[in-house]
mmCIF file of C-alpha atoms in Angstrom:
data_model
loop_
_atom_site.group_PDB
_atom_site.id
_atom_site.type_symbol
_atom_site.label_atom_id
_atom_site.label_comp_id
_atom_site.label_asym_id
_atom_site.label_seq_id
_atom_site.Cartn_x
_atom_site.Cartn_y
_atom_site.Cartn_z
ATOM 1 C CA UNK A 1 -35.182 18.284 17.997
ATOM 2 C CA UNK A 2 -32.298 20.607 17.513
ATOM 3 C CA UNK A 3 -31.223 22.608 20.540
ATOM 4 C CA UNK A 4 -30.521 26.410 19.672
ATOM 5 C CA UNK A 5 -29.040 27.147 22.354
ATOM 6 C CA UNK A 6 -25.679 24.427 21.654
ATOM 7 C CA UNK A 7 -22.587 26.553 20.120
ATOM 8 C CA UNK A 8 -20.429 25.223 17.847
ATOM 9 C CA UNK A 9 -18.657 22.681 19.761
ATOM 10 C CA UNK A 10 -21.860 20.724 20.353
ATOM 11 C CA UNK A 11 -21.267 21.024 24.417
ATOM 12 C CA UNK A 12 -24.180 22.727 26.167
ATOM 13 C CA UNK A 13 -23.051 25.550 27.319
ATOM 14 C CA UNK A 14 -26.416 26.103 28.983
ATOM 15 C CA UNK A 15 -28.957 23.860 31.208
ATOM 16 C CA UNK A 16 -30.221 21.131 28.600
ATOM 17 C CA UNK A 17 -33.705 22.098 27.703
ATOM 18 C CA UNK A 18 -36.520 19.294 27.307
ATOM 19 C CA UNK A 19 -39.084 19.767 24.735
ATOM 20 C CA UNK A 20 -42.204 18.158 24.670
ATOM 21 C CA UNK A 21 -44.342 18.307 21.585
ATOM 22 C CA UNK A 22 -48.105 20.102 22.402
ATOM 23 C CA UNK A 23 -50.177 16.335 21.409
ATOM 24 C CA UNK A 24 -47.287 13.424 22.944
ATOM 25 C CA UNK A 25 -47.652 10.303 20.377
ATOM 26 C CA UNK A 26 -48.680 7.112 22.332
ATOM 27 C CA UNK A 27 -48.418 4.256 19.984
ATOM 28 C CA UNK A 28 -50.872 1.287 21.594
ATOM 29 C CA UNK A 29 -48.190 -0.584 20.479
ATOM 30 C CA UNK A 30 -45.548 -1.666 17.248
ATOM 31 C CA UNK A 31 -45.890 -5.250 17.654
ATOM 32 C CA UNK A 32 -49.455 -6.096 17.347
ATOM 33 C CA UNK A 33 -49.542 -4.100 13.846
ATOM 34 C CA UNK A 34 -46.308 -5.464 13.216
ATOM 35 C CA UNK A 35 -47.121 -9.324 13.468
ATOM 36 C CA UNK A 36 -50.544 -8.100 12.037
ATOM 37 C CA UNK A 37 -48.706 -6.845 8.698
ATOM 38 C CA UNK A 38 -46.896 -10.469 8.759
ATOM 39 C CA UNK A 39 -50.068 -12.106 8.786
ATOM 40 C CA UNK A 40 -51.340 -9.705 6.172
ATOM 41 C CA UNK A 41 -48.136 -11.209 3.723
ATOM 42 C CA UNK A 42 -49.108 -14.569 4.797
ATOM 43 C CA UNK A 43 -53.044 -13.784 3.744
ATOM 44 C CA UNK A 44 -51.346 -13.129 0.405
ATOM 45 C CA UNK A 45 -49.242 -16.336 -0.486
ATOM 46 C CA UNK A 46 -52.836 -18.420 0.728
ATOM 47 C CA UNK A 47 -54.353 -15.763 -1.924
ATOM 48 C CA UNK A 48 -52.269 -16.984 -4.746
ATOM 49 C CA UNK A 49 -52.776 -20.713 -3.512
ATOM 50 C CA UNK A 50 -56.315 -20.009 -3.505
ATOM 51 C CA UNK A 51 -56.229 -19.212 -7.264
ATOM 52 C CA UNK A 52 -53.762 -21.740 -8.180
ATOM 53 C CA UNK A 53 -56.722 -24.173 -6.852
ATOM 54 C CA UNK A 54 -59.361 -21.782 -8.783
ATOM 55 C CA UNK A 55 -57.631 -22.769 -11.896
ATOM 56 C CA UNK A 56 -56.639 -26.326 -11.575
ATOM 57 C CA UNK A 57 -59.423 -27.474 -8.733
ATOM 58 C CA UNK A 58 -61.224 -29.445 -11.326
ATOM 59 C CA UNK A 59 -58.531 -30.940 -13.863
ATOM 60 C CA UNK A 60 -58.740 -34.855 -11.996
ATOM 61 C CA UNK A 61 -56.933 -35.805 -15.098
ATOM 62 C CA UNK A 62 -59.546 -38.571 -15.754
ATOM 63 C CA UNK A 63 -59.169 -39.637 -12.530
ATOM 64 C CA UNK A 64 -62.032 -39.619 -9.069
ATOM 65 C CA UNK A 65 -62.978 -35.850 -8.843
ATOM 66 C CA UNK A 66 -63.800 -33.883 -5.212
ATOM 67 C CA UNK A 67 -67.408 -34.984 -4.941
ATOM 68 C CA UNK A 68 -65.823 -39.185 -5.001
ATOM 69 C CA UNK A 69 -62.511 -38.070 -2.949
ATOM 70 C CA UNK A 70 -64.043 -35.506 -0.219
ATOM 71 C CA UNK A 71 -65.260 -36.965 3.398
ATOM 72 C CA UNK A 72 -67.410 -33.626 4.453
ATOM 73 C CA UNK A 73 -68.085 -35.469 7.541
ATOM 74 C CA UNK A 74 -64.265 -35.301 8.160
ATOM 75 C CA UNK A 75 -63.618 -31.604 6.674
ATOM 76 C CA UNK A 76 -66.380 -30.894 9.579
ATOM 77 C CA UNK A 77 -64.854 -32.595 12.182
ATOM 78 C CA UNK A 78 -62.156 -31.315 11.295
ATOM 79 C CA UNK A 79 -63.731 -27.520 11.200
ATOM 80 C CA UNK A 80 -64.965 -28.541 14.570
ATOM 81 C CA UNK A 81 -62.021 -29.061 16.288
ATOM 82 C CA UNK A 82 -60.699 -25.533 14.934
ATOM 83 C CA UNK A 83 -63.059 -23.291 15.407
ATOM 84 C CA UNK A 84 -62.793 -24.826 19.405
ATOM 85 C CA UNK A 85 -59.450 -24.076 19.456
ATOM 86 C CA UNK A 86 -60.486 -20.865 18.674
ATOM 87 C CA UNK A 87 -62.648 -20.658 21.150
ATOM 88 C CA UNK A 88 -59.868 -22.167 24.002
ATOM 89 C CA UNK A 89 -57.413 -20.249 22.803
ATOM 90 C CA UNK A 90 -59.940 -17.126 23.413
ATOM 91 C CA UNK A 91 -60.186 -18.779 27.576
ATOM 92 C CA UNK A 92 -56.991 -19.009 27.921
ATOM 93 C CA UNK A 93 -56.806 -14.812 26.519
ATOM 94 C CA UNK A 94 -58.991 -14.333 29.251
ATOM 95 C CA UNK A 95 -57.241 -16.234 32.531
ATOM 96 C CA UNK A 96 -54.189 -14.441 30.918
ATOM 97 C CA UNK A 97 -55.993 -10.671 31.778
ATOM 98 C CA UNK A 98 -56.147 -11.743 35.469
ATOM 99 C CA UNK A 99 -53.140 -13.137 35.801
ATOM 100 C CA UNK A 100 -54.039 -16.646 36.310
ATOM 101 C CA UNK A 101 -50.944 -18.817 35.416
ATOM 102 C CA UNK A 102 -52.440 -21.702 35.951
ATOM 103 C CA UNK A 103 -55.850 -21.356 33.701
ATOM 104 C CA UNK A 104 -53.873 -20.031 30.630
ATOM 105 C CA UNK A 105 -51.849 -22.998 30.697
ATOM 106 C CA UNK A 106 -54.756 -25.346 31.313
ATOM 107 C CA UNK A 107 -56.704 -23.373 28.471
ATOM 108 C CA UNK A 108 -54.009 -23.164 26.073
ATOM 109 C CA UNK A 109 -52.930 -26.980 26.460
ATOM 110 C CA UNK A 110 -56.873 -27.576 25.708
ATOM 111 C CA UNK A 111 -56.086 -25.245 22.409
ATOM 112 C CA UNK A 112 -53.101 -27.625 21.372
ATOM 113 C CA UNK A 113 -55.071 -30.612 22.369
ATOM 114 C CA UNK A 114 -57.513 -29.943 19.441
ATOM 115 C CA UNK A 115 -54.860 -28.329 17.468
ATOM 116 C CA UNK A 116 -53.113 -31.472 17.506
ATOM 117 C CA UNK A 117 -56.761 -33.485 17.126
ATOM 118 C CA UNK A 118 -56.973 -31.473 13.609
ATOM 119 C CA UNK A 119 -53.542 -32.321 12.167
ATOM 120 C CA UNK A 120 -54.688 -35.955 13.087
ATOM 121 C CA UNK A 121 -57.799 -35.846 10.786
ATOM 122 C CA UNK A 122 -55.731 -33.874 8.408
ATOM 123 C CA UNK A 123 -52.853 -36.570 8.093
ATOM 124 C CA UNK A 124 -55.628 -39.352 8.134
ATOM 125 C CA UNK A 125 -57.253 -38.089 5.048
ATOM 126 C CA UNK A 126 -53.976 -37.432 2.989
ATOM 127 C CA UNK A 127 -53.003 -40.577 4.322
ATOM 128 C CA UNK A 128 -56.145 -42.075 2.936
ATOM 129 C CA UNK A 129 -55.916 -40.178 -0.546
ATOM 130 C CA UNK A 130 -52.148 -40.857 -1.774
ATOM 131 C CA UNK A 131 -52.990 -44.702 -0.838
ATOM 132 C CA UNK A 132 -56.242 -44.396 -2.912
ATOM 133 C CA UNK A 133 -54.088 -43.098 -5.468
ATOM 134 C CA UNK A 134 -54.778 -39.433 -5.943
ATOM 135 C CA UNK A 135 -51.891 -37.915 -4.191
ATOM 136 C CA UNK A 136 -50.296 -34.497 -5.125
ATOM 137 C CA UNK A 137 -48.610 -36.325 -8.432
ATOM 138 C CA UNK A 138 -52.223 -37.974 -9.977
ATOM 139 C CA UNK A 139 -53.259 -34.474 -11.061
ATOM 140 C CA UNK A 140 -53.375 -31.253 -11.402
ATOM 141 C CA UNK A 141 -56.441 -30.450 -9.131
ATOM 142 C CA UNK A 142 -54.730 -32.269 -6.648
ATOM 143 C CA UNK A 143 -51.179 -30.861 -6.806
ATOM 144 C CA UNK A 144 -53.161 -27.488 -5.995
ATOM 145 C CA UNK A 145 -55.569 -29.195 -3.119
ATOM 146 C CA UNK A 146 -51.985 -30.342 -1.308
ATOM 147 C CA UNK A 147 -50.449 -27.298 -1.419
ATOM 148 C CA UNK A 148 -53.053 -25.252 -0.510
ATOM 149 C CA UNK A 149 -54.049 -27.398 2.661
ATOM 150 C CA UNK A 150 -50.997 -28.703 2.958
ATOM 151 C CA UNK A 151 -49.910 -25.308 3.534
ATOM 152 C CA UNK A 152 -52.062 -24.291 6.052
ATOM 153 C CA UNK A 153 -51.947 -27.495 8.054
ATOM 154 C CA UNK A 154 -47.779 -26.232 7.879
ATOM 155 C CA UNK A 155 -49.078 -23.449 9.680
ATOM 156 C CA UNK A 156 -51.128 -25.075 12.310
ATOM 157 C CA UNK A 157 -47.934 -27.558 13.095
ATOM 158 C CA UNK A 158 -45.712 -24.477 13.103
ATOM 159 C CA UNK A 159 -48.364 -23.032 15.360
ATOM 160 C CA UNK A 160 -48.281 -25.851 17.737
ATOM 161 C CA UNK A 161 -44.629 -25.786 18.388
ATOM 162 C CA UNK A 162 -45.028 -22.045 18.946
ATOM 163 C CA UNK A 163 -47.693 -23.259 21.577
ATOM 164 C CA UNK A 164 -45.952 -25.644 23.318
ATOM 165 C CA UNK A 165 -42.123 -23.576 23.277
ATOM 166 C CA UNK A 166 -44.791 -20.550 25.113
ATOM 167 C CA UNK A 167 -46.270 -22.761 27.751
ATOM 168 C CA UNK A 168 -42.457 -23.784 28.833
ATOM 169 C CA UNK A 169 -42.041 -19.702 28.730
ATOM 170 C CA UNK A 170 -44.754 -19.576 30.848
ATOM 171 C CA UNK A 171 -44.642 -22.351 33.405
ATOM 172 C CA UNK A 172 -40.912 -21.573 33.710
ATOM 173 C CA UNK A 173 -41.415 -17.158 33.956
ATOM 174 C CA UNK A 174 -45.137 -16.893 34.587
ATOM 175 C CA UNK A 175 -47.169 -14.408 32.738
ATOM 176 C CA UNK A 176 -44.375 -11.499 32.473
ATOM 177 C CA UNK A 177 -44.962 -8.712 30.034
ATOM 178 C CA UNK A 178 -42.449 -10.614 27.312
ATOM 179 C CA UNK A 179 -44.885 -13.458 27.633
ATOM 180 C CA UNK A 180 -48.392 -11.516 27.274
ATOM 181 C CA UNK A 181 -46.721 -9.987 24.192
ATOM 182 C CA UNK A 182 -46.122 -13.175 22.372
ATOM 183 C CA UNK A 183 -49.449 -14.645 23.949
ATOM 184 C CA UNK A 184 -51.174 -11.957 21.671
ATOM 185 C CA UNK A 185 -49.115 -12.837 18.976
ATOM 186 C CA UNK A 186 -49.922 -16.416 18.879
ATOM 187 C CA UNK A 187 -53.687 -15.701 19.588
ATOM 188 C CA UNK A 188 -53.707 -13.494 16.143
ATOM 189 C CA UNK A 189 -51.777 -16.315 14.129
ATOM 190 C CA UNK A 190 -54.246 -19.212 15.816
ATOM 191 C CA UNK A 191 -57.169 -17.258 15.049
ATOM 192 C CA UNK A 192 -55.877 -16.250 11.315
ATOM 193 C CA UNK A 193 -55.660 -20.059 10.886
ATOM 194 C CA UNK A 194 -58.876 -20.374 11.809
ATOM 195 C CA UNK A 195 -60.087 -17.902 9.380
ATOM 196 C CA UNK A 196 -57.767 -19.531 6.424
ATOM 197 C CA UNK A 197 -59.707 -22.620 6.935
ATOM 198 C CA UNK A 198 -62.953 -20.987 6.256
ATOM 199 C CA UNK A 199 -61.993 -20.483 2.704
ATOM 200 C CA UNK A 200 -60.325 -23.718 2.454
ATOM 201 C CA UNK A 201 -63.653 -25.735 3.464
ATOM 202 C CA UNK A 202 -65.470 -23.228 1.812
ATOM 203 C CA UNK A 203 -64.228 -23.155 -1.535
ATOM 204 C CA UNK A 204 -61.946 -26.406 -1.822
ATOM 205 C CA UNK A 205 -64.083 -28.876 -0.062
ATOM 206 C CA UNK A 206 -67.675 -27.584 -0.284
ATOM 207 C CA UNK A 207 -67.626 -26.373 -3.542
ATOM 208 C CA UNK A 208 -65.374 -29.301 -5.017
ATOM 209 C CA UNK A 209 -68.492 -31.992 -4.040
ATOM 210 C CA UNK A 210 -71.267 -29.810 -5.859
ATOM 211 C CA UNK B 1 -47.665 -13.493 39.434
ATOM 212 C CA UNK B 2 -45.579 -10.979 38.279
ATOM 213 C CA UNK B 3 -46.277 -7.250 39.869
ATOM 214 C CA UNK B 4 -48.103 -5.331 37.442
ATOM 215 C CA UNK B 5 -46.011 -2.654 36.247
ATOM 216 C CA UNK B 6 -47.315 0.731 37.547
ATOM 217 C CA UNK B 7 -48.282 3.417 34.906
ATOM 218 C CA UNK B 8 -48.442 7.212 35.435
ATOM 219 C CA UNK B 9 -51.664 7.732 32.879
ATOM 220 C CA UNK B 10 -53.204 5.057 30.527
ATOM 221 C CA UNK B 11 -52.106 2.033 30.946
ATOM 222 C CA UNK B 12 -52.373 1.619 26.802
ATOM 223 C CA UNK B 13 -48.493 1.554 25.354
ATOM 224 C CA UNK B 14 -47.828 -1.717 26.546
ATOM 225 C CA UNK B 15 -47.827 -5.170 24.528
ATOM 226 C CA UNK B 16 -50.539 -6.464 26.378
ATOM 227 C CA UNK B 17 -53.155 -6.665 22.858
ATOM 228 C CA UNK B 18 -56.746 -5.538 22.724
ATOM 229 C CA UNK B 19 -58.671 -6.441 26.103
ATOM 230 C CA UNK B 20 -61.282 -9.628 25.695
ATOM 231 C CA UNK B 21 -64.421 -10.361 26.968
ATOM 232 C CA UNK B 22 -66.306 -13.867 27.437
ATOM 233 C CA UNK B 23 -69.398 -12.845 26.134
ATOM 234 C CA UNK B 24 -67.264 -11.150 22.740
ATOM 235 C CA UNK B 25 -65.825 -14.554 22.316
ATOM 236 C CA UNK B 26 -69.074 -16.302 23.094
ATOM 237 C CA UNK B 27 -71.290 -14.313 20.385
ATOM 238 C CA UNK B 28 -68.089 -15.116 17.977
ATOM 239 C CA UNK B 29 -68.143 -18.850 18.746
ATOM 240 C CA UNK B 30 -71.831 -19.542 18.547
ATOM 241 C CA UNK B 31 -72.175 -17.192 15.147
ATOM 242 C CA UNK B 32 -69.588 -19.213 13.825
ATOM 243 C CA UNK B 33 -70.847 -22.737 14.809
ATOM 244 C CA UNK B 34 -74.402 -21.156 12.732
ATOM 245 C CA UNK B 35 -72.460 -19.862 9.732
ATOM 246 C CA UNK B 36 -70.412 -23.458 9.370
ATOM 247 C CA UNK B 37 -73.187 -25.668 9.866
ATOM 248 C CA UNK B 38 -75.732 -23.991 7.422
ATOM 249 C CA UNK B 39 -73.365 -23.835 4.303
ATOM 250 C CA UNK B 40 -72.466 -28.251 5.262
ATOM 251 C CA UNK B 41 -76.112 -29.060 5.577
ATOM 252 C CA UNK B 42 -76.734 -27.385 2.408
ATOM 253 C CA UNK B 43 -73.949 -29.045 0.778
ATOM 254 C CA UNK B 44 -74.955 -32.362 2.400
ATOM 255 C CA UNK B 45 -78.584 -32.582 1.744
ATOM 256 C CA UNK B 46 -77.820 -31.312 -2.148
ATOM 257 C CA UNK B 47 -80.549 -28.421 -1.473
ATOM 258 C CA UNK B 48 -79.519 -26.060 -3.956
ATOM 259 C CA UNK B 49 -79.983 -27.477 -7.737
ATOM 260 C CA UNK B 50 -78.170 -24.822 -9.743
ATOM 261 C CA UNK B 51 -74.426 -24.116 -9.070
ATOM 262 C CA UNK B 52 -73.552 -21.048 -9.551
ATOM 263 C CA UNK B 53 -76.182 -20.210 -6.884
ATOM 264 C CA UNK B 54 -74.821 -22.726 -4.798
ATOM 265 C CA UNK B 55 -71.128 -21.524 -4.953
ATOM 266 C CA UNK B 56 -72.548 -17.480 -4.315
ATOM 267 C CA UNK B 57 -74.336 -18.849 -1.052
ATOM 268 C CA UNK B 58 -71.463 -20.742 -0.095
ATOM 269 C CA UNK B 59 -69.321 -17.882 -0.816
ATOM 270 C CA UNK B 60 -71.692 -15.115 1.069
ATOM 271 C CA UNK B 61 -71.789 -17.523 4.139
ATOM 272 C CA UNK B 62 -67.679 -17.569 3.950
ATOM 273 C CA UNK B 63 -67.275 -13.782 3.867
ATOM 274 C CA UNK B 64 -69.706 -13.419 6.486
ATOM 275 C CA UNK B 65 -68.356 -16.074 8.516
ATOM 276 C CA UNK B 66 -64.621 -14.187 8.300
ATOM 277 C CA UNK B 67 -66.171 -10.761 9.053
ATOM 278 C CA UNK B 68 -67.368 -12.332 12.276
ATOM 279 C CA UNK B 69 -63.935 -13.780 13.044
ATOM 280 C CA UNK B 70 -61.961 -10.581 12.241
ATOM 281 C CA UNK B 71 -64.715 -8.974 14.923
ATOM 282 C CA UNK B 72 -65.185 -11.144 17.697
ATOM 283 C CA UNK B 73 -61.812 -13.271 17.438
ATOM 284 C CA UNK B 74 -59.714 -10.691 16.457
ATOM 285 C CA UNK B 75 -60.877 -7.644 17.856
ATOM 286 C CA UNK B 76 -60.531 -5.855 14.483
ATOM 287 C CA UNK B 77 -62.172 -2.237 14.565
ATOM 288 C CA UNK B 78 -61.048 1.129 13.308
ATOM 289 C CA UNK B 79 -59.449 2.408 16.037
ATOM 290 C CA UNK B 80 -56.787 -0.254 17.055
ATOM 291 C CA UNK B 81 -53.340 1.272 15.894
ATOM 292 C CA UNK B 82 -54.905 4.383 14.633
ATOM 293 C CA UNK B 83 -56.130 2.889 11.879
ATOM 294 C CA UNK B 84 -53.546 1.529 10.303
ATOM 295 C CA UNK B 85 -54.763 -2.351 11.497
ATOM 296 C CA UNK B 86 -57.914 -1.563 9.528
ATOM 297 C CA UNK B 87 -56.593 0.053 6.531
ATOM 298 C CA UNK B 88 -53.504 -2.963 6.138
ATOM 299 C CA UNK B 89 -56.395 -5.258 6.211
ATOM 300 C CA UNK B 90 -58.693 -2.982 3.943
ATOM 301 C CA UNK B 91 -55.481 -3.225 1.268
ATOM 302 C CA UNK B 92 -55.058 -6.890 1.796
ATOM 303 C CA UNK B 93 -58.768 -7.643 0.654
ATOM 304 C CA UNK B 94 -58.444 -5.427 -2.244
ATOM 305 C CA UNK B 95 -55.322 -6.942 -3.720
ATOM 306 C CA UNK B 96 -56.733 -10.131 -2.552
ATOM 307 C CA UNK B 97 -59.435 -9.760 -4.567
ATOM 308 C CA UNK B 98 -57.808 -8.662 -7.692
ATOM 309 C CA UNK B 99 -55.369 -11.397 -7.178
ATOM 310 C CA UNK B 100 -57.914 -14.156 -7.650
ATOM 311 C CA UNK B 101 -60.633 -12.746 -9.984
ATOM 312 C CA UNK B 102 -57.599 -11.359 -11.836
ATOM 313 C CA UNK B 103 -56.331 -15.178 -12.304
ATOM 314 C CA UNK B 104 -59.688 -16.993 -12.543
ATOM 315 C CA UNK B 105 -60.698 -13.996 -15.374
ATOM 316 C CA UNK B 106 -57.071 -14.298 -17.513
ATOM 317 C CA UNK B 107 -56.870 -18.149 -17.252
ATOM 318 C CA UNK B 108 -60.355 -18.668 -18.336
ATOM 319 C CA UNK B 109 -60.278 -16.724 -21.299
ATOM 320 C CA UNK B 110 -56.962 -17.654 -22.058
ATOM 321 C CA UNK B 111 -57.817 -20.613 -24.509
ATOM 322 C CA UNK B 112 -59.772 -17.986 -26.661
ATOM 323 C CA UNK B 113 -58.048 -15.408 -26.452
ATOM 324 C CA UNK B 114 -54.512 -17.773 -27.352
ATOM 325 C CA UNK B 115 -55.722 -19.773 -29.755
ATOM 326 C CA UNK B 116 -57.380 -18.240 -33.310
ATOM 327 C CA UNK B 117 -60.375 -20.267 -34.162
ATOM 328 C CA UNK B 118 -61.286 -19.023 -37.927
ATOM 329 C CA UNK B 119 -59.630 -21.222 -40.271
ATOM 330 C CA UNK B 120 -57.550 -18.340 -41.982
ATOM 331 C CA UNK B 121 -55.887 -17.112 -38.742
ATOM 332 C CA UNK B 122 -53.641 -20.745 -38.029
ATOM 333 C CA UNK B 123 -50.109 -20.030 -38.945
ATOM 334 C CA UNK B 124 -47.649 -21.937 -40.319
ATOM 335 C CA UNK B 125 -44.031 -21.949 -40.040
ATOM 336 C CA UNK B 126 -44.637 -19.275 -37.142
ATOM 337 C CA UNK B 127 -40.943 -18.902 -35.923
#
């Protein structure tokens, strides 16, 4: 706010007033609706992926089509291990809030343990489908089923790096306020992931066997 | 342990995120675990004959299934950030939504709507 009561030189020729507006703003805070806003963007490039698949999810090109490639007993194994890491990664939120060191680390190395348990399922079955023959270049339903989980299982390895660089943070500077900050970021983008994956066995895996 | 940082008034302008409880994440996890294993067993078992009822059971089950994530996982209400978590995510959906049924409804219709079908409307020498 302008002070009135500066002359034209700008010094204050006067005691330097303070004023306070009648209702003082108290953002919660900028960087959970910032990262939120990210993750908001990142809801949209899964959106167009998600319609790329719409379109193309059932041109096989002659080829096997979902119902011969699809393992649903993987795709819910692998759902399995995700929504527990939700779950963890929701423990190790909670040890966090009374500053236990210790538990958050045990809880979120449980989280990466079935993070990591995921990507292992994930790799097996594109593993298993390029060697069968229907990797991302056999077809156009395909192209659009490796980008679009391809994508998001870029995000969960992405996510577990993020995981493990924060538990150095944290073993090395324990659970200062820098640290509980990026904690809640990670917990949004973990638990994003987890609702991602929804759609993806949702409309790629249980829809392409019907 | 680092020494909690001692706050005149509410202790609510720090970075600290939205507080959680077990029993929240408890009610999330278990309402989840329901809402996954329903739509698989009706996939697996080949329950549903027609579908396009299939895919809008399937597709009820997902929404509700994220709805209960957004809530339980990530604390979404309408007061976080005065609003403006809720209203981001309240765009998101809508352009989500226009972004796929937009595609799905153009591409669809694109063959007939691209290509004449009466035999007087194919052209020839079209530049």
């Amino acid at each position: 706010m302008s002070n009135p009561h500066l002359n034209a030189g700008g010094t204050a020729a006067l005691a330097t007033r303070e004023y306070h507006l009648a209702h003082e703003p108290h953002p919660e805070n900028g960087t959970a609706l910032g990262f939120w806003l990210y993750l908001m963007s990142d809801c949209l490039i899964f959106a167009s992926l998600f319609a790329t698949w719409g379109v193309l999810g059932r041109n096989f090109a002659g080829g096997p089509n979902g119902a011969e490639l699809f393992d649903l007993t993987l795709v819910a194994l692998n759902t399995a291990f995700l929504l527990l890491s939700s779950i963890t990664f929701g423990f190790a939120m909670l040890r966090k809030q009374v500053n236990d060191k210790g538990g958050t680390l045990l809880w979120l190395a449980i989280t990466g343990f079935f993070g990591l348990c995921f990507l292992a399922v994930e790799l097996y079955e594109f593993h298993h489908l390029i060697h069968v023959g229907a990797g991302p270049q056999s077809s156009a339903a395909m192209s659009a089923f490796f980008a679009l989980v391809g994508t998001h299982g870029l995000h969960v390895t992405f996510g577990l790096i993020w995981l493990v660089v924060l538990m150095i943070q944290i073993s090395k500077h324990g659970l200062i306020h820098e640290n509980k900050r990026r904690l809640m970021c990670l917990s949004m983008f973990w638990h994003f992931l987890d609702v991602v994956w929804i759609g993806v066995f949702t409309f790629v895996y249980l829809m392409g066997v019907l | 342990m680092s020494a909690q940082d001692v706050h005149g008034h509410d202790d609510h302008h720090h970075d600290d995120g939205p507080h959680s409880t077990f029993s929240g994440y408890m009610w999330g996890f278990v309402l989840s675990i329901v809402l996954t294993a329903i739509p698989f067993w009706l996939v697996m078992t080949d329950i549903i004959a027609n579908r396009s009822t299939a895919v809008l059971v399937l597709g009820a089950f997902a929404v509700v299934q994220i709805i209960v994530h957004m809530v339980f996982f990530l604390h979404m209400n309408g007061k976080v950030e005065g609003g403006w978590t809720m209203l981001s995510t309240i765009f998101t959906v809508v352009f989500v939504a226009i972004a796929i049924a937009g595609t799905l409804w153009v591409m669809f219709h694109m063959n007939t709507n691209m290509m004449p079908m009466h035999p007087q409307g194919v052209q020839h020498g079209a530049p």
